[in-house]
Each structure stands twice: as structure tokens, then as C-alpha cells.
XYZ file of C-alpha atoms in Angstrom:
613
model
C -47.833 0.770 44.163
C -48.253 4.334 45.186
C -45.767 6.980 43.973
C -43.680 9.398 46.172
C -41.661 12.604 45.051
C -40.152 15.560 46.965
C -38.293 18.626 46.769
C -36.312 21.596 48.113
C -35.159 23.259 45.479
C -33.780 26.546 44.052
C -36.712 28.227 42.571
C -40.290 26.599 42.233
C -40.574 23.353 42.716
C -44.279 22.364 41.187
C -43.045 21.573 38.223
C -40.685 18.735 39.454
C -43.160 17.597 41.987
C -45.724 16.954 38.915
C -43.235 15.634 36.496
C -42.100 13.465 38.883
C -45.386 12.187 39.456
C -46.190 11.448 35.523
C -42.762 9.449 35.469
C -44.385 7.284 38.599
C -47.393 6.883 36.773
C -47.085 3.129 35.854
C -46.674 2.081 39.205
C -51.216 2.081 39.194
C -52.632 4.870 41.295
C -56.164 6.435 41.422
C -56.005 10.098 42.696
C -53.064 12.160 42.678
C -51.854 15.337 45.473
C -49.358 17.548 46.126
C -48.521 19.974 49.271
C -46.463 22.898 49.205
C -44.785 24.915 52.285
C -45.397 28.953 52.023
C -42.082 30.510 54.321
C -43.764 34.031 53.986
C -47.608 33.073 55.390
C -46.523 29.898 57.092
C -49.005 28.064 55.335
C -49.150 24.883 54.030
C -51.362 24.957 50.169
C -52.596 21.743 49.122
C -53.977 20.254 45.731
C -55.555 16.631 44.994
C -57.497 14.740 42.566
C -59.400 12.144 41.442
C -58.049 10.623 38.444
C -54.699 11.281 36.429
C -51.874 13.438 36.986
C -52.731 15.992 33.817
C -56.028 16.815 36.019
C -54.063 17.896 39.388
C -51.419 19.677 36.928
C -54.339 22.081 36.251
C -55.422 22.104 39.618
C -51.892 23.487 40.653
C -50.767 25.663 37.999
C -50.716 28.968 40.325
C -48.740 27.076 42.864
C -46.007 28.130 43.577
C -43.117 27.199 46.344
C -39.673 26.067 46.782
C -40.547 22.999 49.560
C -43.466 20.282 48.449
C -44.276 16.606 48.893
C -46.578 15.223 46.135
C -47.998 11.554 45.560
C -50.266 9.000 43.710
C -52.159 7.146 45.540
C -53.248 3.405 44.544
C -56.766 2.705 47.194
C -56.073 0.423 49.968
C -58.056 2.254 52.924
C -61.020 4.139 51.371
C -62.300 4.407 48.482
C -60.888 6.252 45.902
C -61.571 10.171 46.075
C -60.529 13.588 46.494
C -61.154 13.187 51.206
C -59.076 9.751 50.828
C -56.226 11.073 48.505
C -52.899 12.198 49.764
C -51.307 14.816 51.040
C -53.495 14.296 54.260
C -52.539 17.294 57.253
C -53.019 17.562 60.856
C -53.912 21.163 61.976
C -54.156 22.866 65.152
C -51.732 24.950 67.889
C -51.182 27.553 65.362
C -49.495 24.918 62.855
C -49.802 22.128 60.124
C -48.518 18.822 59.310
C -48.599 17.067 55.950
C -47.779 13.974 54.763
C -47.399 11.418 51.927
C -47.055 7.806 52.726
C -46.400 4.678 50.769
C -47.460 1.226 52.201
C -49.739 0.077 54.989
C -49.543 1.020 58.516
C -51.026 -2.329 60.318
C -52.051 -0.524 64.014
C -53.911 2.112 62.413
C -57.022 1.432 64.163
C -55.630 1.747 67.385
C -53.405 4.843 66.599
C -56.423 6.159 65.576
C -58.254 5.200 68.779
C -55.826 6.621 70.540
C -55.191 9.826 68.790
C -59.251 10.764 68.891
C -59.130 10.537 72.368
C -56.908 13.139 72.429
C -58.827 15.223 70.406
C -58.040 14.543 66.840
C -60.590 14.713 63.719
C -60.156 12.071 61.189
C -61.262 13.348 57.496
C -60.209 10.443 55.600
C -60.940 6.811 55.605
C -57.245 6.217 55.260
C -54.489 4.281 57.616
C -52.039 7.335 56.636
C -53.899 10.225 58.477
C -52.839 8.511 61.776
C -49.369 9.544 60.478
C -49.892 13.093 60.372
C -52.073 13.101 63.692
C -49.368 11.197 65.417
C -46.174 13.774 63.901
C -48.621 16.877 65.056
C -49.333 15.483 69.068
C -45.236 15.110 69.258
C -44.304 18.655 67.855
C -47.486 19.993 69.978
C -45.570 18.048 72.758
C -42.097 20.181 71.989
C -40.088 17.938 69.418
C -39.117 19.187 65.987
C -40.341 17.879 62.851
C -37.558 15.544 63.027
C -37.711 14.137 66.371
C -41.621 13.591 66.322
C -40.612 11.721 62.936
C -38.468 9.462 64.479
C -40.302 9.162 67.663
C -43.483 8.161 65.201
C -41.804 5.328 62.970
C -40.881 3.676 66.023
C -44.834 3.257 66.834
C -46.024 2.546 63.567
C -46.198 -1.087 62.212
C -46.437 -1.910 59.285
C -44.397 -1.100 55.888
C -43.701 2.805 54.749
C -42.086 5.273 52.999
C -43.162 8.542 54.388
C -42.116 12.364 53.678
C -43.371 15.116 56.076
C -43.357 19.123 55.733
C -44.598 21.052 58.107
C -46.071 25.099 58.189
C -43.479 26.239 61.317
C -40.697 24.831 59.543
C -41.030 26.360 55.675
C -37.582 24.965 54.583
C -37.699 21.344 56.174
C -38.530 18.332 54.650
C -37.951 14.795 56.162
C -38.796 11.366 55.420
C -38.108 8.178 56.536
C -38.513 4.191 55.233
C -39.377 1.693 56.589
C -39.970 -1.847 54.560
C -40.675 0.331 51.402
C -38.163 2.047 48.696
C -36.966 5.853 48.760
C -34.421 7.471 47.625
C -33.098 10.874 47.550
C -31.424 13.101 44.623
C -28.663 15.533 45.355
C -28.884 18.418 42.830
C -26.716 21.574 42.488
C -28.285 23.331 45.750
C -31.422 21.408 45.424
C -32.567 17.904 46.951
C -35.631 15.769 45.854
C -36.755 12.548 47.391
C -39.062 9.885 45.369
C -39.841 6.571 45.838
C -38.315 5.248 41.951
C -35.200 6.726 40.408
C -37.299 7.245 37.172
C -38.856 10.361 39.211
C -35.446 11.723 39.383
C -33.674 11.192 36.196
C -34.763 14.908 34.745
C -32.569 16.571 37.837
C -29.799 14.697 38.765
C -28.385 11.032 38.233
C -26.747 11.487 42.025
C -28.931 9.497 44.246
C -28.492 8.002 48.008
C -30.470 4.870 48.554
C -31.958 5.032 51.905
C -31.557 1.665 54.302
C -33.871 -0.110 56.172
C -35.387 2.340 59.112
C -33.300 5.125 57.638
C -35.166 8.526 58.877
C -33.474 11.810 56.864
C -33.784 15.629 57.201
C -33.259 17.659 54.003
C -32.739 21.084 54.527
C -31.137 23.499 52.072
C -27.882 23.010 53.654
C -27.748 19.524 53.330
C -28.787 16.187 53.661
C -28.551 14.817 57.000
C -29.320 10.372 57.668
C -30.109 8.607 60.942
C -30.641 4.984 61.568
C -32.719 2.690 63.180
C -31.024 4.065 66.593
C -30.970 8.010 65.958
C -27.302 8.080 64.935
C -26.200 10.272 62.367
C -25.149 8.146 59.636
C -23.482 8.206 56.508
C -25.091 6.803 53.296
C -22.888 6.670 49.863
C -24.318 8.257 46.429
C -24.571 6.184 43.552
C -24.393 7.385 39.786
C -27.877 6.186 38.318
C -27.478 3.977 34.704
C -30.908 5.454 34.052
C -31.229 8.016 31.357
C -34.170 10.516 30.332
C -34.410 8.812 27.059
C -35.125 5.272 28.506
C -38.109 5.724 29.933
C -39.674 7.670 27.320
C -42.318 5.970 25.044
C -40.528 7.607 21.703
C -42.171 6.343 18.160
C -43.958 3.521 20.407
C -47.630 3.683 20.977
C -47.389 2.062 24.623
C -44.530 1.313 27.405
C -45.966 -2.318 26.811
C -45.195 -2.366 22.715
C -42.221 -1.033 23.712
C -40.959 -2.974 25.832
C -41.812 -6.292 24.084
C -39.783 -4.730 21.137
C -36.306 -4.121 23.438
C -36.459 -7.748 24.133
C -33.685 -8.558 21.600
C -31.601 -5.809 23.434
C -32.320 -6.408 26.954
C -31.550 -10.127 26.614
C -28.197 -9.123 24.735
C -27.336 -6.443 27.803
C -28.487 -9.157 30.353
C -25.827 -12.045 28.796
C -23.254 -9.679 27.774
C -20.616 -10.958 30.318
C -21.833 -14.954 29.712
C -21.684 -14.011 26.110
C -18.124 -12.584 26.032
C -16.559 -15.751 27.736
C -15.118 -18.872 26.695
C -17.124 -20.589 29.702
C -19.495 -20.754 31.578
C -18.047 -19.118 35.551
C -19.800 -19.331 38.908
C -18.706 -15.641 39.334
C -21.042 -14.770 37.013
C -23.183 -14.558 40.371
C -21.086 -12.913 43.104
C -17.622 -12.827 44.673
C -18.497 -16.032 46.970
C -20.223 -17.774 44.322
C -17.324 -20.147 43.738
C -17.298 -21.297 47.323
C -21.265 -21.183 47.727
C -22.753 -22.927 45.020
C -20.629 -26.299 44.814
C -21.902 -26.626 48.457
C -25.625 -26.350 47.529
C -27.953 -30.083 47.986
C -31.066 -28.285 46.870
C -32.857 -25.446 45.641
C -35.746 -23.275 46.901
C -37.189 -20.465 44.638
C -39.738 -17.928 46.255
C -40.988 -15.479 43.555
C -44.519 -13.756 42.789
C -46.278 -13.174 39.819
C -44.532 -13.465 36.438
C -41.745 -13.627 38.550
C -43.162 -16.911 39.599
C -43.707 -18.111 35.990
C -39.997 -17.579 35.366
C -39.135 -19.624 37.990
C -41.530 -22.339 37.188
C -39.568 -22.491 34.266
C -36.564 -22.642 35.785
C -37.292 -25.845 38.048
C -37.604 -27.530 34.807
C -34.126 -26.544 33.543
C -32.645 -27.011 36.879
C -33.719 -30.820 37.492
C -33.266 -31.776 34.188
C -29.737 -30.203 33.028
C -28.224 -29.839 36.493
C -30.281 -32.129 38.060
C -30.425 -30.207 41.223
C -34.120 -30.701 43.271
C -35.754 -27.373 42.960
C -38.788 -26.601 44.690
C -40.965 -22.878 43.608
C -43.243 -21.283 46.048
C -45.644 -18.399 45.644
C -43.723 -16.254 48.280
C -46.924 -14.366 49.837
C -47.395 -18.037 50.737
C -44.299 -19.199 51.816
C -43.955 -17.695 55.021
C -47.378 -18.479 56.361
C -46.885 -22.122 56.280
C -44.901 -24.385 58.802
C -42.297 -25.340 55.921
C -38.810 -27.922 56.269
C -35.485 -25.861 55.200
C -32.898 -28.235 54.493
C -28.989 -27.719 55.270
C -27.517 -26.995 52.234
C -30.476 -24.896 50.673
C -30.224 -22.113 48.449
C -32.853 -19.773 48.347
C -33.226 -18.064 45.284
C -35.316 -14.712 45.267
C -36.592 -13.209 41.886
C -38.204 -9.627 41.480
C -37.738 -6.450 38.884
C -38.115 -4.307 41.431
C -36.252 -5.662 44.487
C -38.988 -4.106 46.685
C -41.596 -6.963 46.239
C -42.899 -7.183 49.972
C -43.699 -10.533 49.676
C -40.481 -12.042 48.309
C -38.585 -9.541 50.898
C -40.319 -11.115 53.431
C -40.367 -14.778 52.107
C -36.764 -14.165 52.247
C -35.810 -12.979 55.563
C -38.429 -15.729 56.749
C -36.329 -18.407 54.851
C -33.210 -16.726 56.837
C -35.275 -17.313 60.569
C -35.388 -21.239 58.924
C -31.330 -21.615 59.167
C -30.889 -20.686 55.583
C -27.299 -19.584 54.526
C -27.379 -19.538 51.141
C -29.198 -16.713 49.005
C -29.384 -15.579 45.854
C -31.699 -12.801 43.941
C -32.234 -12.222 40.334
C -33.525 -8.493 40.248
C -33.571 -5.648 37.634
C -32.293 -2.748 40.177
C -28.627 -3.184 41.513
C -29.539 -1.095 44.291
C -32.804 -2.733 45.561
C -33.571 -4.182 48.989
C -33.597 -7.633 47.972
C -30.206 -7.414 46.185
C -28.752 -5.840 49.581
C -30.292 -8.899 51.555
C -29.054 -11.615 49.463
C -25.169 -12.925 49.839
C -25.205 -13.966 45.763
C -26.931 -11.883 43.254
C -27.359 -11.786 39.406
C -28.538 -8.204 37.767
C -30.927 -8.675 34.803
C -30.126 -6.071 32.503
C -33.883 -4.354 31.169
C -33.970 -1.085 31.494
C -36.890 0.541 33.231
C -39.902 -1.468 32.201
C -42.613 1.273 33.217
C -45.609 -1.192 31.460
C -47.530 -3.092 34.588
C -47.941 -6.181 32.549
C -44.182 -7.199 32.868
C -42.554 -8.410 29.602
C -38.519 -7.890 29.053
C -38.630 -8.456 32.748
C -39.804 -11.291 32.481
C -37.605 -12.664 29.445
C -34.014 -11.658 31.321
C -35.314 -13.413 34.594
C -35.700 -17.073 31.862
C -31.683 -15.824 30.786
C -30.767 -14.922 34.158
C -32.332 -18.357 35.956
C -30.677 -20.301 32.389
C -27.221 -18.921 33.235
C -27.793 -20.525 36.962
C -28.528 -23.512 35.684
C -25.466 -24.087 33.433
C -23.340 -22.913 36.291
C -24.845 -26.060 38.563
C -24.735 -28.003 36.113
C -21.162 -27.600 35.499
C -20.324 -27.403 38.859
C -22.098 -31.313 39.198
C -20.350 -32.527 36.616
C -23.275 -32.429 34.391
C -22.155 -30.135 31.388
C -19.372 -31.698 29.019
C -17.259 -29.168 27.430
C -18.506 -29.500 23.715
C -22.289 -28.866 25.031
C -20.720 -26.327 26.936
C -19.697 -24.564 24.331
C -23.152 -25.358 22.171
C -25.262 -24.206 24.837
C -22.975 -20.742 24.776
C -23.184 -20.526 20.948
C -27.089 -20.818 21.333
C -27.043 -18.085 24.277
C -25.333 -15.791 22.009
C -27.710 -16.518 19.322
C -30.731 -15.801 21.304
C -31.079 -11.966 21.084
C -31.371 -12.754 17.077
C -33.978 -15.358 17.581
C -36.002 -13.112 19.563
C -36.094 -10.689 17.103
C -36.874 -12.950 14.271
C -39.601 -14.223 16.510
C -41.211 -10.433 16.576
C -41.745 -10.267 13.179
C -45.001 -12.423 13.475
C -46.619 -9.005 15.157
C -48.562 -8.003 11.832
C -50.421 -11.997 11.858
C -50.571 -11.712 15.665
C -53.129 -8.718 15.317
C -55.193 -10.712 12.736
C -55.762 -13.246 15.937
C -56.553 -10.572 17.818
C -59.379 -9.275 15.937
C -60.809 -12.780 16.839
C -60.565 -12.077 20.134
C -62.614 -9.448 20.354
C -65.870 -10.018 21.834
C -64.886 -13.008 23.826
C -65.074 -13.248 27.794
C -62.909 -16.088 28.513
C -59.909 -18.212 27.007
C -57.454 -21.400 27.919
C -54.036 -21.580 27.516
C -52.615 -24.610 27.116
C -49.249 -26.079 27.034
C -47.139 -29.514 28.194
C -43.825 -29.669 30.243
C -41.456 -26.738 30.358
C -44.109 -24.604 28.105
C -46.894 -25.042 30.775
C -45.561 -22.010 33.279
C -45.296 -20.125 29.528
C -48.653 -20.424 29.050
C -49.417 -19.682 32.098
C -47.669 -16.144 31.886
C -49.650 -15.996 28.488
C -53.155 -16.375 30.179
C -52.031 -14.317 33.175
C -51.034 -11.440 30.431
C -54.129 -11.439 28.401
C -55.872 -11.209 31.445
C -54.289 -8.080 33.067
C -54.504 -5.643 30.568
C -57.550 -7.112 28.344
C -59.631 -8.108 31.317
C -60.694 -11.412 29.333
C -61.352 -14.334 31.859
C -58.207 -17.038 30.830
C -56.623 -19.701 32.562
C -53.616 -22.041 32.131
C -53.784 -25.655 31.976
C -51.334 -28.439 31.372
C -52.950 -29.531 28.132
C -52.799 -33.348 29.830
C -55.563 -31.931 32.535
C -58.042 -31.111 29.491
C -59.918 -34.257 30.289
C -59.545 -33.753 34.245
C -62.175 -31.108 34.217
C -61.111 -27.670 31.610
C -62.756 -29.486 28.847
C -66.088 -28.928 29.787
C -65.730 -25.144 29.216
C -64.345 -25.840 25.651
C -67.068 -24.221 22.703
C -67.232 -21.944 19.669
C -67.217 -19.151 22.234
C -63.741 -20.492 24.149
C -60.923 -19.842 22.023
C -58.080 -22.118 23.088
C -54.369 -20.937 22.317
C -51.453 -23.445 23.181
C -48.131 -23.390 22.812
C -46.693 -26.216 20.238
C -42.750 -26.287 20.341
C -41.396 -29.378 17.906
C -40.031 -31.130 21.414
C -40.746 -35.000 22.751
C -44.507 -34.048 24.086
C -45.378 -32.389 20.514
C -47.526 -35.662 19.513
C -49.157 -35.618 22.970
C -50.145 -32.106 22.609
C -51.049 -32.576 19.064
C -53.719 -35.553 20.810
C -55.018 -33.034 23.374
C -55.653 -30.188 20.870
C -57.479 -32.500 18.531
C -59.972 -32.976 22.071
C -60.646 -29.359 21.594
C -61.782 -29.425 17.863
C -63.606 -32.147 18.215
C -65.772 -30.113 20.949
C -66.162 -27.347 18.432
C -63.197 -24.659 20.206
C -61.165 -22.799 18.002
C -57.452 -23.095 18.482
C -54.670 -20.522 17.961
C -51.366 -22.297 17.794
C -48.233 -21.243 18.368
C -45.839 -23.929 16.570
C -42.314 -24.447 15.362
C -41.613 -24.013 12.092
C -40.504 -27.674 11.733
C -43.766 -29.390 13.350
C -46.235 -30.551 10.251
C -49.185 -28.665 11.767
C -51.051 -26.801 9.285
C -54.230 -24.449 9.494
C -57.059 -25.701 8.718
C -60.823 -24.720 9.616
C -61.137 -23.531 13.241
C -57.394 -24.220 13.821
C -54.988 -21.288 13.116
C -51.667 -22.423 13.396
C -48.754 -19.511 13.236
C -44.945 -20.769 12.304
C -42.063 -19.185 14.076
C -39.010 -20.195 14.104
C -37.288 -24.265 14.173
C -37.198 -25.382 17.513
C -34.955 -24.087 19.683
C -34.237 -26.846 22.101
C -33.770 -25.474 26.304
C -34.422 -22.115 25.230
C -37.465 -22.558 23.494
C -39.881 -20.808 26.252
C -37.886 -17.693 26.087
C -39.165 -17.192 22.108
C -42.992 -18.859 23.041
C -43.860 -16.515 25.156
C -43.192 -13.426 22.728
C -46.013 -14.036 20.047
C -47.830 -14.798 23.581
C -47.163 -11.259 24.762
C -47.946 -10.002 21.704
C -51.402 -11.364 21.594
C -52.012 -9.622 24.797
C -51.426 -6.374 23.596
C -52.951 -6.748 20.622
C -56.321 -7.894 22.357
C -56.413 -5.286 24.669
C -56.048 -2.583 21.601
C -59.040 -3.851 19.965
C -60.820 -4.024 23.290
C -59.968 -0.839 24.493
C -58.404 -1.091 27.579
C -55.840 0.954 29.178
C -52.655 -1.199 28.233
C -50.071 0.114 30.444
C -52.413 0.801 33.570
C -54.506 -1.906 33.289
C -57.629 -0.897 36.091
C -57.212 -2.225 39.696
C -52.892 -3.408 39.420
C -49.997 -1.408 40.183
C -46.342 -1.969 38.808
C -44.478 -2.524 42.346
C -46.342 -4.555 45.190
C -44.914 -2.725 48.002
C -46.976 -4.163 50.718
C -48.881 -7.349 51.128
């Protein structure tokens, strides 16, 4: 959600600040700015838009400076347009401020109160101007760009990621965090900020991760850190896995085709070190692993999203093959509820981003509860939530720059399987022979999934079918329900057709009434012990006159017939059947939203990281 990039570099730095914005594209915005610092005039120039990046790129083509801040903003105060977009600046006492901001700033209305007594104008509609109002009154006052920084993030609540330039101080740029990601990028003589290491990738694979209440002055001398207290502070670089070539869409039409189609790889990438061993290792998830997890009673999962779906899945694997109690919560829920933490909880955490300010929070509520034992499944080794947990397992994707999440999605289901061999084993619940069948099938699974992806080419003859429809159910029975319910929530973000989930045993509880020649009804058939129940339900829906898209195993005996399309993958693949169901199911999504038209990979209204609630 929003985008943030920044530089002080050796020669012009325009061209970063807007390449660095198309790379941060995916995260959703609507209007797009950039600010640059003049040392000769003193003068701060400023471009926004409306729109994409491509129309501020024209906008600033005669810019030209070696300081700027740029950004993409995604509406949350104000509509969007060019007044509400950021940079927004604070002028007056012979000098300007500027600022970008990511997140939400919860006292704005009484900053703002406060600050218009004083004299400030407001020209936005936005809780950020109260930023740059706020940073002007403290220089105006006598403290440097950096002092009035850290003298303002002390009286703002709320979550944000904020960089600052100012006219009177051409060759100054600082920033700060607070609840929401930014990093920094240490070039050769040149430093750049941005809120996503896929900003950076272009200049330098030498990043510092800033920490929690981390405010930091970039200068062209140097980089210099202070924490929550004002003390200098020292902050390691990292070496960035990220490449160039891995976020870029090559012989792809879409980040989302894309991304469906490095399944098979991510999934290999992800199990590589369960896949290499004899057995299966509690280590697999930390150093303390070995001494945590035998101590575990019970198991809490807080997740949002897909990320939910995943672990929706997961409760099934975990009661039934470790036979661990497993609760899952939506975690912008979890923390507004007076909820029971048991001793000997572990609180599992699941997010691509490891910035998710819901499951962040949900988390460090859960710690306020007594919890001691946590553990996050994330995509980014050096995300907040992977800091704040004491276990951890890295999913292996890549950059997945799509907003509907897909390969994200599919390492979480190997990530959360993994965990649930390890308790099982650990209770005594995994003999050694189905030990090593489970492994063989692990190792097997990359294959399967790209077996599975050949059915793309009769996928897009469904989705033809799909066309002028408004609505759609999803149905499917036991571990497959939370898989259909990711398929319904994916057809829905990025097609903007009306579906929803249901365990196909609710059809007569209510759903059925919708069911006609104008509902198409897709469930998810795998050959397992509810297949003939299923079978039961579906024939409810024909005999109401829906028309049914099935997704079966090749070894069930259902067969097409009039009204009932029926599509074959592969034999059934016992526990880690979901992982290959939901494929054809992502699939369909994408293949729907082509023939309707929409904008796959920034579907209208979503953005890629929920950085604030």
C-alpha cells in the first residue's frame, strides 16, 4: 500500500526516483509525485499526478536534481487527485518542507487543529500534510531538519514511513519508520531509500533495514541511524537475493500468469532443505526449535487474507496428522476481542510481506496475552514479523509483484505442511516408513504442480463461459473448503465477479436459493472419503438448473455431461491435494478477468502490502 523511493545521488536522480516508482507499482496506488531539492535557487520543484507512473514521467522529464523524494499514493484521506497526492510541502519563513508518507497518522485531526491555530493552510484533504506543517513549526522554531524529524515522530500516532527534504538544506534527506517498512540502499557515493527492495535492485543489492522507530539522515557523506531514544546507532547491511531479472514480466503477459507459472519452482526453492534430508528436523524452523516445539499443548494461527486460507488449511493437517488443537483467526480481529491464551501456545504468524499491520499487531497483542512461543511463515527474511517472532520458516517465492497472491500462497500450504510433519513427529504421530512416503511425495510435488498447469489451454475455454456473469459459488468439503475459498476470493479480486465460498454441505442451509442458469457453480472434487458426499451436493445444483465447472481427480468416475463440465487433473494426491486444486482455480481467475477486461495485476480499489489497518 503506498510506495516510497529516495535519493542522493551522483548526478540526476529523476530517473531512479521514477523507476523506482514503476517497480512499486503493484503495491495499488492512484496518483503518483515526486519532489526535488534545487542547491543553486533553494527551491524545492514538485510534480504529481493522477493516474499511473508513465503520466508523471512526462510531467517530470525537465527535472532535474541530485536530492528527491517521490511516491504513489493508494487514497485513504481524500479522494484521489492531483491537491490530495503526495509530495505535500509546508512553506513560509523564507523556506520549504516536503514530504512523502506511508501509513496513517491516527491524531491528524488534532495536529491539524493545532497547527491552524498557529497559522497553517491546509491544501489537501490528507492526514500527511500535518507532517510537513508539524517538521516546518520545529525548524521555524530553530531545529534542523533532523531534530524537528525526530521531535515530530514522537507526536505522531499512528503507523509511518516518512522521508523529508527540505529547500535550506539542498543535500539532506531524512526519514524515519515507524510501524511501516523502509529501507535504505548504499551505492558507490550515492544513497536511496524506498519502502520495497524491488525499488532498489537497479542500483545496488547493499541495503540496511531500518528498525522499529529508527529516524536516519542521509547526507552525501554518509548514512547516519538513531533510535527510538536519539542515539546514534548502528544498523548492519544485508546483500539482497533479489535480482533485476526476477521481477521483470519477461515473455509473460502479466506478473499474475507469471507467477502462477513459477509455482513448480518456488515450491522446489521453498522445500529444498526438507527435500535434501533423510528426515524430517525441527530445525527446519529455527535454532530453538528443538527445545520449543516438543513443549507446545496447542496452536494459534493469526493470518489475513489468502494468508488466512493457507492457514485454514493448515488446521486441517495439523489436527488430523499431528493431532495438535489448532485454532485460525482473522488477525485484524484477533486483537479486538477479549480472547483466552493458553500456557503452552504457539502462535503462528503468516504473511509474504512481513509488514502486514494486522498480523504485526495480532502478534505483539498475542505477546501482552503471556505468549512465549512464536513462529512466522513469511516470504522476506528481513521483514518485521520475522524479527518479532523467536521461530521462523522463509518461504522461498521470489518477488510476487501480482496483488492477487498466488506462489505466495502455494509455499505458505508447503511451509505450514513441513510444520505439521515436524509435530507430528515430535508427538509420536509419524512412523518412519510414512515418514519417508510423505518425503518422497514432498519431493514429488514441484512435478505435480507442473503437470497440473498444463490444463491452462481448457481452463480458458471455462472462462469464455464466464464472461457475462455477475456472481459465482465455490464449493468444496473438508480440507478443500478454505481452497475454494481462496478460489472465490481470487476470481473476485481481479475479475470483480460477485463469488462466495461455501462448504458444499451448507448448499441446503441457505446458498441454494441463489443457484440458476445465470450462477455458475465451480467446486473442487478431489477422489478423497467426502467425494460421494460432494458428488450428492453437486447433483442439488443441476437439478436447480446451475451449471457446474468441476475440478476432479483423474481417478473419480465423473464425466461431463450437459451443464456439467468436469476437467481431469491429475490421481489424487492424498494430504497434498489442496496445494494442486487450487492451481486450475487460479488459473480460472486469470483467465476470467482477460476476457472481462480488467486490470489483472492492479485489480481497482486493493493494494499488494496492507501496511496499516
Amino acid at each position: 500500500m503506498c510506495g516510497i523511493v529516495g535519493a542522493i545521488a551522483r548526478d540526476n536522480c529523476v530517473p531512479f526516483l521514477i523507476d523506482g516508482l514503476k517497480r512499486l507499482e503493484y503495491r495499488g496506488y492512484d496518483s503518483a509525485g515526486l519532489a526535488i531539492a534545487q542547491p543553486d535557487t533553494h527551491a524545492i520543484e514538485r510534480a504529481r499526478s493522477v493516474g499511473r507512473v508513465a503520466e508523471l514521467e512526462q510531467q517530470a522529464g525537465s527535472l532535474r536534481a541530485r536530492l528527491g523524494i517521490a511516491h504513489t499514493r493508494w487514497a485513504t484521506h481524500g479522494v484521489p487527485s492531483e491537491r490530495n497526492a503526495h509530495p505535500h510541502m509546508s512553506e513560509g519563513n523564507g523556506f520549504t518542507v516536503t514530504v512523502v508518507h506511508n501509513g496513517i497518522i491516527e491524531n491528524h485531526d488534532e495536529m491539524r487543529r493545532d497547527l491552524q491555530a498557529s497559522g497553517y493552510v491546509f491544501h489537501s484533504d490528507t492526514d500527511t500534510e500535518v507532517i510537513a506543517h508539524l517538521v516546518h513549526r520545529h525548524m521555524s522554531g530553530g531545529l534542523s531538519l533532523l531534530q524537528s524529524v525526530q521531535t515530530a515522530s514522537g507526536q505522531l500516532h499512528g503507523a509511518f514511513a516518512i522521508a523529508l527534504i527540505a529547500s535550506n538544506t539542498p543535500d539532506t534527506l531524512v526519514a524515519a519508520r515507524k510501524g511501516a517498512p523502509l529501507l535504505v540502499g548504499i551505492g558507490q557515493g550515492e544513497w536511496f531509500i524506498a519502502s520495497d527492495a524491488s525499488a532498489l535492485i537497479t542500483q545496488t543489492r547493499e541495503m540496511v533495514y531500518l528498525e522499529e522507530s529508527d529516524v536516519i539522515c542521509l547526507q552525501p557523506t554518509g548514512l547516519s541511524v538513531y533510535d527510538r531514544k536519539g542515539q546514534a546507532a548502528q544498523r548492519k547491511s544485508v546483500i539482497s537475493q533479489l535480482s533485476a531479472d526476477s521481477v521483470e514480466l519477461g515473455p509473460y503477459q502479466h506478473y499474475m500468469q507469471k507467477e502462477i507459472f513459477e509455482q513448480s519452482g518456488a515450491i522446489a526453492a521453498t522445500l529444498e532443505m526438507v527435500s535434501n534430508a533423510s528426515a524430517i528436523s525441527p530445525q527446519l524452523f529455527g535454532a530453538e526449535a528443538a527445545d520449543v516445539l516438543p513443549k507446545v499443548q496447542q496452536i494459534l494461527i493469526l493470518a489475513c487474507g489468502t494468508s488466512y486460507h493457507a492457514a485454514s488449511v493448515a488446521r486441517y493437517w495439523l489436527e488430523s496428522v499431528a493431532g495438535i488443537q489448532t485454532t485460525v483467526e482473522i488477525a485484524s480481529e484477533y486483537r479486538y476481542r477479549d480472547s483466552v491464551c493458553l500456557p503452552g501456545t504457539l502462535v503462528i504468524t503468516i504473511s509474504q510481506s512481513g509488514e502486514t499491520a494486522d498480523t504485526l499487531a495480532a502478534l505483539e497483542h498475542s505477546k501482552t496475552l503471556g505468549v512465549e512461543y512464536t513462529l512466522s511463515i513469511c516470504n522476506v527474511p528481513e521483514s518485521a514479523l520475522i524479527r518479532a517472532s523467536k521461530l521462523k520458516f522463509l518461504t522461498r517465492a521470489g518477488p510476487e509483484i501480482g496483488v492477487a497472491s498466488t506462489k505466495a500462497f502455494t509455499t505458505q500450504l508447503a511451509a505450514l505442511f513441513t510444520l505439521t510433519l515436524v509435530m507430528a513427529k515430535l508427538r509420536q504421530r509419524l512412523p518412519a516408513e510414512h515418514e519417508a512416503e510423505l518425503l518422497t511425495e514432498l519431493r514429488h510435488l514441484p512435478a505435480a504442480v507442473s503437470k497440473v498447469l498444463e490444463c491452462e489451454p481448457e481452463v480458458k475455454q471455462w472462462a469464455q463461459r464466464f464472461a457475462d456473469k455477475h456472481h459465482s459459488l465455490f464449493l468444496g468439503r473438508g480440507v478443500h473448503y478454505p481452497i475454494a475459498m481462496e478460489g472465490a476470493l481470487k476470481l473476485k479480486e481481479i475479475s470483480y465477479i460477485h463469488a462466495e465460498a461455501y462448504a458444499a454441505g451448507e448448499l441446503k442451509h441457505g446458498p441454494l436459493a441463489l443457484v440458476d442458469a445465470d450462477m455458475p457453480v465451480v467446486a473442487v472434487a478431489p477422489n478423497d472419503t467426502l467425494i460421494e458426499k460432494l458428488k450428492s451436493n453437486l447433483q442439488e445444483v443441476s437439478a436447480r438448473g446451475g451449471e457446474l465447472f468441476v475440478f476432479a481427480d483423474r481417478d473419480t468416475k465423473m464425466q461431463s455431461a450437459p451443464g456439467v463440465h468436469v476437467m481431469k487433473l491429475l490421481d489424487h494426491a492424498g494430504l497434498l491435494s489442496p496445494i494442486l486444486h487450487v492451481i486450475p482455480l487460479q488459473l480460472l481467475s486469470y483467465h476470467v478477468a482477460l476476457v472481462k477486461g480488467t486490470d489483472v495485476d492492479k485489480p481497482r480499489n486493493l493494494a499488494k502490502s496492507v501496511t496499516v489497518e
